[in-house]
Short mmCIF file of C-alpha atoms and ligand atoms in Angstrom, two decimals:
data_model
loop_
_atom_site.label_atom_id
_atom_site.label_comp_id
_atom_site.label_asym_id
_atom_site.label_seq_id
_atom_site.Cartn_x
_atom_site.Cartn_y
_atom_site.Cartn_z
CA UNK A 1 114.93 116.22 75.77
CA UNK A 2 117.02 113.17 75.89
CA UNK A 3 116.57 111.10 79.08
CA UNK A 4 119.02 108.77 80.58
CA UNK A 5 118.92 107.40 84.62
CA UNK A 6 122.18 108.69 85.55
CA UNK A 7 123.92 111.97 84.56
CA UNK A 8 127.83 112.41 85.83
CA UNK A 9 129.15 116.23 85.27
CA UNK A 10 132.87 115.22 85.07
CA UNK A 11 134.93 111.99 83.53
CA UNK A 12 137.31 111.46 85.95
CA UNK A 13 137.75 108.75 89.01
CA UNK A 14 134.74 110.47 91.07
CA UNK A 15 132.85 109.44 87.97
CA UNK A 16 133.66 106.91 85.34
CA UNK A 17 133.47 104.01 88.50
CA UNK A 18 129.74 104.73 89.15
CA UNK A 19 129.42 104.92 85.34
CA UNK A 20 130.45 101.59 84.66
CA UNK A 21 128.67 99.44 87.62
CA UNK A 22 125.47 101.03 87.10
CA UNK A 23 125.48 100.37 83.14
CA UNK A 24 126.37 97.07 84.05
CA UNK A 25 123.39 96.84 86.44
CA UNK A 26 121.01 97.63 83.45
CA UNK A 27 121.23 101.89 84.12
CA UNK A 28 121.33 104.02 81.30
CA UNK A 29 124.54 106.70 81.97
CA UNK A 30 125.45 109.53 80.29
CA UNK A 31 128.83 111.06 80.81
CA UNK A 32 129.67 115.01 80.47
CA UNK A 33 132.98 116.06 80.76
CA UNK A 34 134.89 119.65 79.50
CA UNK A 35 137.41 116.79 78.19
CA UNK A 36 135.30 114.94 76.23
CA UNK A 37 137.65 112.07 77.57
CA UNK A 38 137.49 109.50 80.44
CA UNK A 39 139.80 109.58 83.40
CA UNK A 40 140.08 113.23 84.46
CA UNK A 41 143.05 115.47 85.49
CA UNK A 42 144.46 112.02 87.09
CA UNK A 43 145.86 111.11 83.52
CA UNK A 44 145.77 114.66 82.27
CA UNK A 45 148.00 116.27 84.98
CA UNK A 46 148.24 114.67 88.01
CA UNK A 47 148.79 111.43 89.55
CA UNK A 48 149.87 109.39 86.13
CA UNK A 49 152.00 111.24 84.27
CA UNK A 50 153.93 112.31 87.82
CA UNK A 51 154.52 109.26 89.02
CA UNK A 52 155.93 108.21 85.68
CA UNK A 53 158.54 111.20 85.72
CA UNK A 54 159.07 110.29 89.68
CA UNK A 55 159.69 106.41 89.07
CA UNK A 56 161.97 107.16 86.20
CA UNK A 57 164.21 109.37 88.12
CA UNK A 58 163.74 107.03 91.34
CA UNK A 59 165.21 103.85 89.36
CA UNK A 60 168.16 106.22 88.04
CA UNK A 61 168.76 107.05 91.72
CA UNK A 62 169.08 103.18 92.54
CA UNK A 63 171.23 102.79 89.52
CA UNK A 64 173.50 105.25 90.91
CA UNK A 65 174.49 102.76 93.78
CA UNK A 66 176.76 101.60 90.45
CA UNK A 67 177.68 104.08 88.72
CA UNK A 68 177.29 107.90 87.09
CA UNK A 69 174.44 107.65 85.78
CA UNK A 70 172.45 110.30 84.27
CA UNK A 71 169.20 110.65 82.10
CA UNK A 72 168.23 113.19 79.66
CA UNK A 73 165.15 114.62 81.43
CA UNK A 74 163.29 115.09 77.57
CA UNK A 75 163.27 111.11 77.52
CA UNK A 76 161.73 110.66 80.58
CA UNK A 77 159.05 113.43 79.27
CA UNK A 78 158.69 111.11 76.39
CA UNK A 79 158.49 108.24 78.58
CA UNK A 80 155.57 109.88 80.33
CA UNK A 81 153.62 111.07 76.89
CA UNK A 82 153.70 107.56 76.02
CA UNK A 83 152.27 106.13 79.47
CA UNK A 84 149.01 108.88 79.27
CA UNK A 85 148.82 107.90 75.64
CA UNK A 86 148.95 104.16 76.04
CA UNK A 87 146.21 104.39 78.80
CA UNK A 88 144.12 106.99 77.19
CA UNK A 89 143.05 104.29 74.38
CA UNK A 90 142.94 101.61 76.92
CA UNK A 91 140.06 104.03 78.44
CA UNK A 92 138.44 104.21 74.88
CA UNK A 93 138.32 100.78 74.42
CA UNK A 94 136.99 100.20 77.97
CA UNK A 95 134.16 103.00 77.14
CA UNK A 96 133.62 101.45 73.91
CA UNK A 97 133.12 97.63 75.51
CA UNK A 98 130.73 99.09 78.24
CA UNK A 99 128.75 101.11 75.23
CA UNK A 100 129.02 104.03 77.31
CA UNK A 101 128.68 107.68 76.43
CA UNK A 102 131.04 111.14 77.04
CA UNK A 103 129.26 113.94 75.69
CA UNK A 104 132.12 117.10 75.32
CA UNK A 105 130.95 120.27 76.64
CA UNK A 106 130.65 121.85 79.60
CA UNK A 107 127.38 120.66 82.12
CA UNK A 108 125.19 123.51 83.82
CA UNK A 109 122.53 121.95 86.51
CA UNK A 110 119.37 123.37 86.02
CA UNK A 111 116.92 121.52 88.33
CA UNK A 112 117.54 118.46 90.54
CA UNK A 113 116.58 116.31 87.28
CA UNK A 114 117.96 118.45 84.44
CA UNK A 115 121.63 119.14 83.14
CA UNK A 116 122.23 121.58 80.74
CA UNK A 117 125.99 121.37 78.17
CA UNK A 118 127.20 123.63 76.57
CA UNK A 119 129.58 122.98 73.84
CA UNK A 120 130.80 124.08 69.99
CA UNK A 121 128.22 122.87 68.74
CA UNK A 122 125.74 125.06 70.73
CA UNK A 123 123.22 123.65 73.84
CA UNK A 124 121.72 121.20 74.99
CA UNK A 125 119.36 119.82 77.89
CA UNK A 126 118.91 116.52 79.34
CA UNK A 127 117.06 114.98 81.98
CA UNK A 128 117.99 112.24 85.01
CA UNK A 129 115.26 110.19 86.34
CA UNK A 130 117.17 108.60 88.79
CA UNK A 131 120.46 110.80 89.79
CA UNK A 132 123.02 113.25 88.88
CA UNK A 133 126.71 112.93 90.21
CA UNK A 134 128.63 116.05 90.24
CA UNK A 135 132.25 114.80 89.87
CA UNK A 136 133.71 118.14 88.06
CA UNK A 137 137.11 117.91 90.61
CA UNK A 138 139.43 120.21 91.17
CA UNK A 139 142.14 122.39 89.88
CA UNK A 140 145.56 124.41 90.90
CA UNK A 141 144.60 127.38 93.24
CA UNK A 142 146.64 130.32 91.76
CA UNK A 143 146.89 133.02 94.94
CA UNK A 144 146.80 136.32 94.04
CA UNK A 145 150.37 137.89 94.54
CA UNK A 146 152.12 139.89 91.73
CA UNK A 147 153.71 137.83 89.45
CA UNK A 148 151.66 134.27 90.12
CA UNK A 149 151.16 134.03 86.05
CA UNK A 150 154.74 133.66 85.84
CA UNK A 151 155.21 130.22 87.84
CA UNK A 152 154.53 126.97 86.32
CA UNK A 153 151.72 125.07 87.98
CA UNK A 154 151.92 120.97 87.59
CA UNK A 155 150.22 121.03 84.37
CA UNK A 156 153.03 122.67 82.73
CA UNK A 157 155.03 119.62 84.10
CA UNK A 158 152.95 116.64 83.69
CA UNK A 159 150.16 117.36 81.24
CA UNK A 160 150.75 115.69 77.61
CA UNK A 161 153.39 117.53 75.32
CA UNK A 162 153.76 119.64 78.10
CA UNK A 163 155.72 123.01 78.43
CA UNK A 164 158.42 121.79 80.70
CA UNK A 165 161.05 119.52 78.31
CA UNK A 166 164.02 120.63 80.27
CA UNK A 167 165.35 121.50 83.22
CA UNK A 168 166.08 124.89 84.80
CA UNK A 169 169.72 125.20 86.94
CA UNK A 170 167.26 126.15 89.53
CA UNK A 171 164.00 126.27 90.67
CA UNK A 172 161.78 128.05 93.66
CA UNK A 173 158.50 125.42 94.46
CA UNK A 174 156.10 127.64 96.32
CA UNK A 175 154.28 125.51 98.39
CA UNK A 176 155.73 122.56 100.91
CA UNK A 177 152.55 120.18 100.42
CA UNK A 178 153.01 117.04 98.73
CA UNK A 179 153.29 118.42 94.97
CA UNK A 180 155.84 120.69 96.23
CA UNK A 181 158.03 117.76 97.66
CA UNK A 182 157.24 115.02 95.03
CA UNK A 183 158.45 117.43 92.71
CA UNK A 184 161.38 118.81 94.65
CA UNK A 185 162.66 115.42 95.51
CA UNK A 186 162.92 114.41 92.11
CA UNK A 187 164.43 117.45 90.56
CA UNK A 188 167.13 117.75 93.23
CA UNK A 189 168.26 114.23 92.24
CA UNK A 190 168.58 115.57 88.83
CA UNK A 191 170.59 118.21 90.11
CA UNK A 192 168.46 121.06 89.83
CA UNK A 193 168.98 123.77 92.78
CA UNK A 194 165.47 123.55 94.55
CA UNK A 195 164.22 126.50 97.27
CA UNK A 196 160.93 124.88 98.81
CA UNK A 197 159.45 128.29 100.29
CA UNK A 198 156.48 127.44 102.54
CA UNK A 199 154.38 129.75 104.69
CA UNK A 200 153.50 127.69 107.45
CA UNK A 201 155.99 127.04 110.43
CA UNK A 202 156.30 123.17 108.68
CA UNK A 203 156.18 121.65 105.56
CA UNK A 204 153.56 118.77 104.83
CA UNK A 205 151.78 120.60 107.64
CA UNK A 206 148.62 118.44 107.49
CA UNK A 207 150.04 115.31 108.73
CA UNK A 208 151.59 113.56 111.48
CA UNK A 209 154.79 115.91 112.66
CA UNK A 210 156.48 112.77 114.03
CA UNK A 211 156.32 111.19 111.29
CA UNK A 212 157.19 114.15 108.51
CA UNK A 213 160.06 114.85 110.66
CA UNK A 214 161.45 111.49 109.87
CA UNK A 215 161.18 111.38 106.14
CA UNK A 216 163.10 115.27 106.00
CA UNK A 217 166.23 113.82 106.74
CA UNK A 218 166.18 111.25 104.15
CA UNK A 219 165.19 113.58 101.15
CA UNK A 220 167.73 114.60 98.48
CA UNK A 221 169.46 117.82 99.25
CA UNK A 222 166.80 120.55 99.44
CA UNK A 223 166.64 124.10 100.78
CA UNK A 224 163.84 124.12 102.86
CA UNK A 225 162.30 127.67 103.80
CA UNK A 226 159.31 127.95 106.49
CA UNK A 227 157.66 130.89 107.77
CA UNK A 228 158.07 132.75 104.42
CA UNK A 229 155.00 133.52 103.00
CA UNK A 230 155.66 134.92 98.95
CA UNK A 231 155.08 138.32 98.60
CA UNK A 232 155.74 138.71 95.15
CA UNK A 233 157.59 137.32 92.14
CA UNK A 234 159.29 139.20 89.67
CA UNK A 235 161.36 138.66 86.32
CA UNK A 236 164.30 139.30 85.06
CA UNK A 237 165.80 138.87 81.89
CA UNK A 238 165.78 135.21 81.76
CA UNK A 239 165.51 135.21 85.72
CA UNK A 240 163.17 135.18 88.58
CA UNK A 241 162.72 136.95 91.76
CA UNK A 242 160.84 134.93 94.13
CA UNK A 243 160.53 137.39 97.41
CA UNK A 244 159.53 136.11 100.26
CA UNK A 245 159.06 136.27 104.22
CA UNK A 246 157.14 138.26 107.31
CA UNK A 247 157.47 141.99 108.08
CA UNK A 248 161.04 142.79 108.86
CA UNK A 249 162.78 139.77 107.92
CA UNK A 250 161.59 140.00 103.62
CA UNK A 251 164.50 138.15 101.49
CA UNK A 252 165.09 137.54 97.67
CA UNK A 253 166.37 134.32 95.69
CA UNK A 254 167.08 134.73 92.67
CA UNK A 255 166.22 131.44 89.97
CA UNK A 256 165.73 129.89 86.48
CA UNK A 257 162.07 128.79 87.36
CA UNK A 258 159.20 129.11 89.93
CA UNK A 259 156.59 126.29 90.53
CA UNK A 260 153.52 127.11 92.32
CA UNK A 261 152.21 124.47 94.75
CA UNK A 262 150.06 125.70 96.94
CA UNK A 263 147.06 123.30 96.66
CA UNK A 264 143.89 122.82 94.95
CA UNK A 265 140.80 123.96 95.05
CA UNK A 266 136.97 122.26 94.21
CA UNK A 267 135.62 123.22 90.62
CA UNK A 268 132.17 123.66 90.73
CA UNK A 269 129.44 123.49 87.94
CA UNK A 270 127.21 126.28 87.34
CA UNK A 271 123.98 126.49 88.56
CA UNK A 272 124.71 124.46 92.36
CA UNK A 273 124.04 127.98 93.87
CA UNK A 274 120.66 128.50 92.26
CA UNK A 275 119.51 125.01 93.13
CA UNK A 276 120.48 125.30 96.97
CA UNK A 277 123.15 122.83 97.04
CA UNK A 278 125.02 123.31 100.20
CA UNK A 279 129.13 124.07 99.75
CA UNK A 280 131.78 126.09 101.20
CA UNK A 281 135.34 126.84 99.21
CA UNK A 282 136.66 123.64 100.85
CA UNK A 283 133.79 121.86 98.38
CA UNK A 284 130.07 120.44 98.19
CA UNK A 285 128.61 119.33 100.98
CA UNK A 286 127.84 115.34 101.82
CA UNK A 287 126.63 112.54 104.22
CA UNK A 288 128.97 109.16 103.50
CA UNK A 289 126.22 108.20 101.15
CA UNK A 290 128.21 110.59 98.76
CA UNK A 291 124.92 112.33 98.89
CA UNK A 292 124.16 116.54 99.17
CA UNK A 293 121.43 118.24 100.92
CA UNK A 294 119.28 116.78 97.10
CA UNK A 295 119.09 112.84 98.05
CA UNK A 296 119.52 112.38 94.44
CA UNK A 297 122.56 114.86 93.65
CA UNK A 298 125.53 113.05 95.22
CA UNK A 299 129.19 114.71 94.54
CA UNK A 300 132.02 112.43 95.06
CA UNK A 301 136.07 112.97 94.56
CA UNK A 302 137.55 116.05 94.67
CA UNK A 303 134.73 118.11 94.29
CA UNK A 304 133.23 117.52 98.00
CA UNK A 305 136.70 118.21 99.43
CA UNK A 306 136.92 115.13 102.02
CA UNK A 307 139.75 113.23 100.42
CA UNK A 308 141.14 114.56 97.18
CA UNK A 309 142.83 111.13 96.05
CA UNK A 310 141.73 108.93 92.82
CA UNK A 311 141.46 105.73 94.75
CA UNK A 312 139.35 107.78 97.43
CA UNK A 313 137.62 109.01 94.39
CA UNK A 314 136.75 106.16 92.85
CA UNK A 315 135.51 104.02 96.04
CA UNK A 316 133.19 107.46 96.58
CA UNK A 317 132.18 106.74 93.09
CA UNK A 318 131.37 103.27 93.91
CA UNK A 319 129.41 104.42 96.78
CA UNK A 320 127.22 106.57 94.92
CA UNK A 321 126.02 103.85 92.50
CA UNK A 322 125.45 101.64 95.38
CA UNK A 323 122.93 104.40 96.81
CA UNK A 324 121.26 105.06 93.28
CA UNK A 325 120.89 101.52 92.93
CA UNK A 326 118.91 101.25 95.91
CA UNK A 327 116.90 103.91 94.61
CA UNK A 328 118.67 106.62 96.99
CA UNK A 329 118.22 105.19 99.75
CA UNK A 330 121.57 104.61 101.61
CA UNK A 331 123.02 101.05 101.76
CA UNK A 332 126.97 102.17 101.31
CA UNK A 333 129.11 104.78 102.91
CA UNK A 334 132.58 105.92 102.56
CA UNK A 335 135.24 105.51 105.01
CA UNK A 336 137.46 108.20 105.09
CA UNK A 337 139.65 106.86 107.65
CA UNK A 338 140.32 103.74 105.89
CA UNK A 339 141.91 105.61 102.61
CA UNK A 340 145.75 105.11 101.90
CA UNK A 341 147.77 108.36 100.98
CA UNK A 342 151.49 108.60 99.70
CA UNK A 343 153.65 110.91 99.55
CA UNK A 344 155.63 110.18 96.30
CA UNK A 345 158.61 111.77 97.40
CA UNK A 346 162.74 109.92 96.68
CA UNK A 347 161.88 108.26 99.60
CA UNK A 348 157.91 107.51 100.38
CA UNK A 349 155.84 108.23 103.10
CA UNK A 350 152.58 106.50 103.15
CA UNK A 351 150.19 106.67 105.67
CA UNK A 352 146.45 105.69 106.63
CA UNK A 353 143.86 105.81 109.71
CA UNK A 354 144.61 107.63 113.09
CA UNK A 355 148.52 108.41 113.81
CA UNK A 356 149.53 109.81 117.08
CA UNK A 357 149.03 113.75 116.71
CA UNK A 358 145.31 112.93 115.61
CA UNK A 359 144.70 110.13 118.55
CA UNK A 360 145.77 112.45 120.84
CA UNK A 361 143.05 115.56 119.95
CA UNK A 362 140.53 112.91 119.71
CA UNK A 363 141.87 111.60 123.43
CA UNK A 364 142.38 107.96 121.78
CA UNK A 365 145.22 106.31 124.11
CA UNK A 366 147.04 104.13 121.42
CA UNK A 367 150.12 101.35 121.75
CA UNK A 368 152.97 101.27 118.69
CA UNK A 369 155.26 99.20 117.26
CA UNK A 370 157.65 99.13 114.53
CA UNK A 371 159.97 97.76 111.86
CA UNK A 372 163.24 99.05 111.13
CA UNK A 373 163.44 99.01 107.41
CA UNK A 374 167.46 98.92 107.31
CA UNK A 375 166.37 95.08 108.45
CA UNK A 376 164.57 94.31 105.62
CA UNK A 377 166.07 92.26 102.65
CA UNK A 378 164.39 94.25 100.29
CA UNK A 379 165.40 97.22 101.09
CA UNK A 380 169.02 95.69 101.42
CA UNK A 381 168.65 94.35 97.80
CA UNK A 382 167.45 97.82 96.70
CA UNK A 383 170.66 99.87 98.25
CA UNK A 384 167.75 101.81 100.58
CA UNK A 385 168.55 100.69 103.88
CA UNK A 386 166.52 103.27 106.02
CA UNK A 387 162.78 103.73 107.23
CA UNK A 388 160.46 102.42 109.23
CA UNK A 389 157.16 100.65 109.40
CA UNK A 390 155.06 101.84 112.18
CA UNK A 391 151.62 100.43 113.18
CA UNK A 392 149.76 102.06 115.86
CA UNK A 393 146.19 99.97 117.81
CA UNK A 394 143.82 100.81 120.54
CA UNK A 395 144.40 99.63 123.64
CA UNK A 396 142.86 96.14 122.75
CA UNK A 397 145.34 96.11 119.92
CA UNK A 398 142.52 96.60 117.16
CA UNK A 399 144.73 98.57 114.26
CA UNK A 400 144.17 102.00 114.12
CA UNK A 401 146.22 103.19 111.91
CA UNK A 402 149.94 103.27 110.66
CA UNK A 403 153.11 104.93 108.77
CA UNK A 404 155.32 103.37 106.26
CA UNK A 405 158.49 105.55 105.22
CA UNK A 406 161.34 104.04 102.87
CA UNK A 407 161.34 100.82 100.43
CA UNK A 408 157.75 100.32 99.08
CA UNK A 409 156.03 102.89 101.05
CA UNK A 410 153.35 103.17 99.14
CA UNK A 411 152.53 99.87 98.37
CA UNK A 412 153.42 97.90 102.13
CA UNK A 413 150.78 100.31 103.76
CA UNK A 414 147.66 98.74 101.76
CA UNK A 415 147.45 95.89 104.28
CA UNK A 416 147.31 98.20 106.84
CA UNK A 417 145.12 100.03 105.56
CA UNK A 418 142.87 96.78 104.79
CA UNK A 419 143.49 96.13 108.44
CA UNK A 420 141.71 99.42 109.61
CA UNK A 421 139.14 99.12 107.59
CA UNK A 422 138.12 95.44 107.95
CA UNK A 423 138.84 96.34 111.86
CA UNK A 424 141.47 93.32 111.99
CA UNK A 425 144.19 93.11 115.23
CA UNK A 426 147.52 92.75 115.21
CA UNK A 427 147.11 89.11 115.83
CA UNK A 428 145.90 88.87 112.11
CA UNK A 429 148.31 90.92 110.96
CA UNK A 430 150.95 88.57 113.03
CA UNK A 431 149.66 85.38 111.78
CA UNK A 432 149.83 86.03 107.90
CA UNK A 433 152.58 84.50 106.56
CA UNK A 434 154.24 87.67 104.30
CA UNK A 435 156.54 86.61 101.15
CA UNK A 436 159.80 86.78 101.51
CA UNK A 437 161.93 89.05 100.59
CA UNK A 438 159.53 91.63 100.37
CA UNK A 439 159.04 94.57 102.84
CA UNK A 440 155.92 93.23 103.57
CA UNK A 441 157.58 90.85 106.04
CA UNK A 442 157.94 93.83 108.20
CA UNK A 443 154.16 94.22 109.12
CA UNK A 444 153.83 90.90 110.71
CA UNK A 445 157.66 91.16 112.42
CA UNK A 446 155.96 94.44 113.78
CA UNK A 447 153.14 92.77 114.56
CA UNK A 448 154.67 90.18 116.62
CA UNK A 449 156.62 92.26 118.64
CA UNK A 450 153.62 93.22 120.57
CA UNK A 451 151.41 90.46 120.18
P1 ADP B 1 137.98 113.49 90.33
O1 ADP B 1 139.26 112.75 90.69
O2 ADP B 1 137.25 113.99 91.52
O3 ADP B 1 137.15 112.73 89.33
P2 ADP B 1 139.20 115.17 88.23
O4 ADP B 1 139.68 116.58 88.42
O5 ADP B 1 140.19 114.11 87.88
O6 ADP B 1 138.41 114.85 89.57
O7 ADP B 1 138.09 115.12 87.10
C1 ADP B 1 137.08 116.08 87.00
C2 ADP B 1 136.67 116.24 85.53
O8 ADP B 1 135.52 117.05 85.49
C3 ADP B 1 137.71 116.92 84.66
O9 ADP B 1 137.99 116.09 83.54
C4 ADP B 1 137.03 118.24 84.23
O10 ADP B 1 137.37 118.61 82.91
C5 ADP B 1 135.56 117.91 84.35
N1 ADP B 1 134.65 119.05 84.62
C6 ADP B 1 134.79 120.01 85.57
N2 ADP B 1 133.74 120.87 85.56
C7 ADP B 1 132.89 120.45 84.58
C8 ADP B 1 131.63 120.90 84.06
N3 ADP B 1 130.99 121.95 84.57
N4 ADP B 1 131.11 120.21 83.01
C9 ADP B 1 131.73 119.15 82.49
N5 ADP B 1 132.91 118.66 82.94
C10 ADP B 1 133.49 119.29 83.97
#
């Protein structure tokens, strides 16, 4: 049986990060991944290939400020294609340099030191001394009404060559999470006729309220339907029936296309159950050492279920090669309040730490302050005059946490998030001296308007 010191089940961000620090530190690492490619669904179907479809489409809106403008939606695909392509070789040639190894095939755990893959080429075992890292990730929950098989999931949009290269007049998303109104916002500027049907009484009903309610009013046009769970979808001819609603009050659109967006759920790898490793459907079980109820089976990214980002991925990733460097023993932990998330809608929202509705469960009394974004030059060069940045502290003005919605989003709120985790006040964030004209100059104008 072949022996190496670290096994990852999975490619992606949850893995490849460990993979490469602990080669570096002298570990021997072998990679198994259904792929037989570095870099996950993150490249494959998710966060890559949408955000190149969403910037595309979000520097045609700016354009517009000047003129008709209009793109054909199969160059933007092709735009895309060549983005995944271009950085899956960059991964080869970063695998290649770190003489690192992706086995294809799919990765059974057999004992807490043994990995089984399967693969064409039949099975094969082989053995950890130091640690396994289940980073196998997630994938598109499909709910079980009549008619699901019939609605694209993201893969059909973003994956390479995908089946989407045009289109439809209109469109039903299923789901009002943030795939559901990424993708909404972006088709609606391209004039497709979008229904976001969502069963909850809100959409984006994990976070802040305050703060979803004031990025709704600066979306493209949208029809926005809450309370209507999907009872079933139906075709016909070249049409769909998406219909939807409680008891008593059922309704019926009728469309070109359905999207299904109702989340994701962990993938697991075959033989956790056998072994004892703690889970629920939510994902596997772990301290912020990364690590499971096996001190030397950690399982990072979207497989535990804590924060299913790549960047939150990868610094879990991190943290788990930290801790098998130090022979599992834990000298790292992951801070989950200290991770960054946007909302890649036409605007962004992008948020990080504690914002009001949380402070106020946990009984944290908090001050605020702000930035008006229609003050920013930035914004004013960019024709999007409208947003805010909102920073939020404990009473002894330690930050907390904070919003940005508008020009940059996604980008500004990185130094607040560095500010929550490095635990820095708003006096720091006052005295930096941000480049101008960049929306960055908002933080410390915020900043000083309480300090
Ligand atoms: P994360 O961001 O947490 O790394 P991803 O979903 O991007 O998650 O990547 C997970 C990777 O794990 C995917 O490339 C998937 O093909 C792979 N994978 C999932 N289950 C297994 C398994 N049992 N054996 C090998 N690879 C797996």
């Amino acid at each position: 049986m072949e022996e190496y010191d670290v096994i990852t089940i999975g490619a992606g961000g949850a893995a490849y990060p460990a993979a490469f620090r602990l080669k570096r530190s002298g570990f021997s690492v072998l990679m198994i991944d259904k792929k037989g490619v570095m870099s996950g669904n993150c490249l494959a179907e998710g966060c890559v290939p949408s955000k190149a479809v969403i910037e595309t489409v979000h520097n045609l809106a700016k354009m517009r400020h000047f003129g008709d403008y209009s793109i054909d939606y199969s160059k933007i695909v092709d735009h895309k294609d060549s983005v995944q392509n271009i950085r899956y070789e960059q991964h080869d040639q970063e695998l290649k340099e770190a003489g690192l190894k992706i086995i294809k095939g799919t990765a059974r755990i057999i004992d807490d030191n043994t990995v089984e893959v399967s693969s064409d080429t039949g099975t094969s075992r082989y053995r950890s001394s130091s640690a396994i890292i289940i980073a196998s990730g997630s994938e598109t929950f499909v709910p079980k009404i009549p008619g699901a098989e019939l609605a694209w999931t993201s893969a059909d949009l973003y994956s390479l060559k995908p089946k989407v290269k045009k289109l439809p007049k209109s469109i039903a998303i299923i789901g009002g999470g943030y795939i559901g109104m990424e993708t909404a916002s972006f088709m609606s500027i391209l004039g497709v006729k979008v229904t976001v049907i969502e069963m909850l009484d809100r959409v984006m009903s994990t976070m802040d309220e305050a703060m979803v309610d004031k990025l709704l009013p600066l979306l493209p046009k949208m029809d926005i339907r809450t309370a209507s769970p999907v009872q079933s979808i139906e075709r016909n001819g070249s049409m769909y029936h998406v219909n939807f609603g409680k008891e008593g009050e059922k309704e019926s659109i009728e469309v070109e296309a359905v999207l299904m967006a109702v989340g994701r759920v962990p993938v697991f790898p075959e033989g956790i159950d056998d072994l004892g490793i703690e889970h629920d459907r939510h994902g596997i079980k772990v301290n912020m050492a990364m690590q499971t109820n096996i001190k030397n089976i950690y399982a990072t990214g979207d497989v535990n279920g804590i924060t299913p980002l790549f960047h939150a991925a990868k610094r879990q990733s991190l943290v788990a090669a930290n801790n098998i460097m130090a022979n599992n023993v834990p000298i790292d932990y992951f801070d989950p309040l200290s991770v960054p998330f946007t909302v890649y809608t036409i605007p962004q929202m992008a948020y990080v730490g504690i914002l009001p509705s949380q402070a106020r469960k946990m009984g944290i009394e908090y001050l605020e302050t702000d930035y008006q974004i229609e003050k920013d030059a930035l914004a004013q060069i960019n024709n999007e005059m409208f947003g805010e940045i909102r920073i939020f502290t404990d009473k002894r003005m330690k930050v907390i946490g904070g919003y940005v919605i508008g020009n940059d989003a996604g980008n500004v709120i990185n130094e607040i998030a560095l500010a929550v985790s490095k635990g820095l006040s708003l006096r720091d964030l006052a005295e930096m001296a941000h480049q101008h004209p960049m929306t960055f100059e908002g933080i410390d104008s915020a900043a000083r308007k309480l300090y």
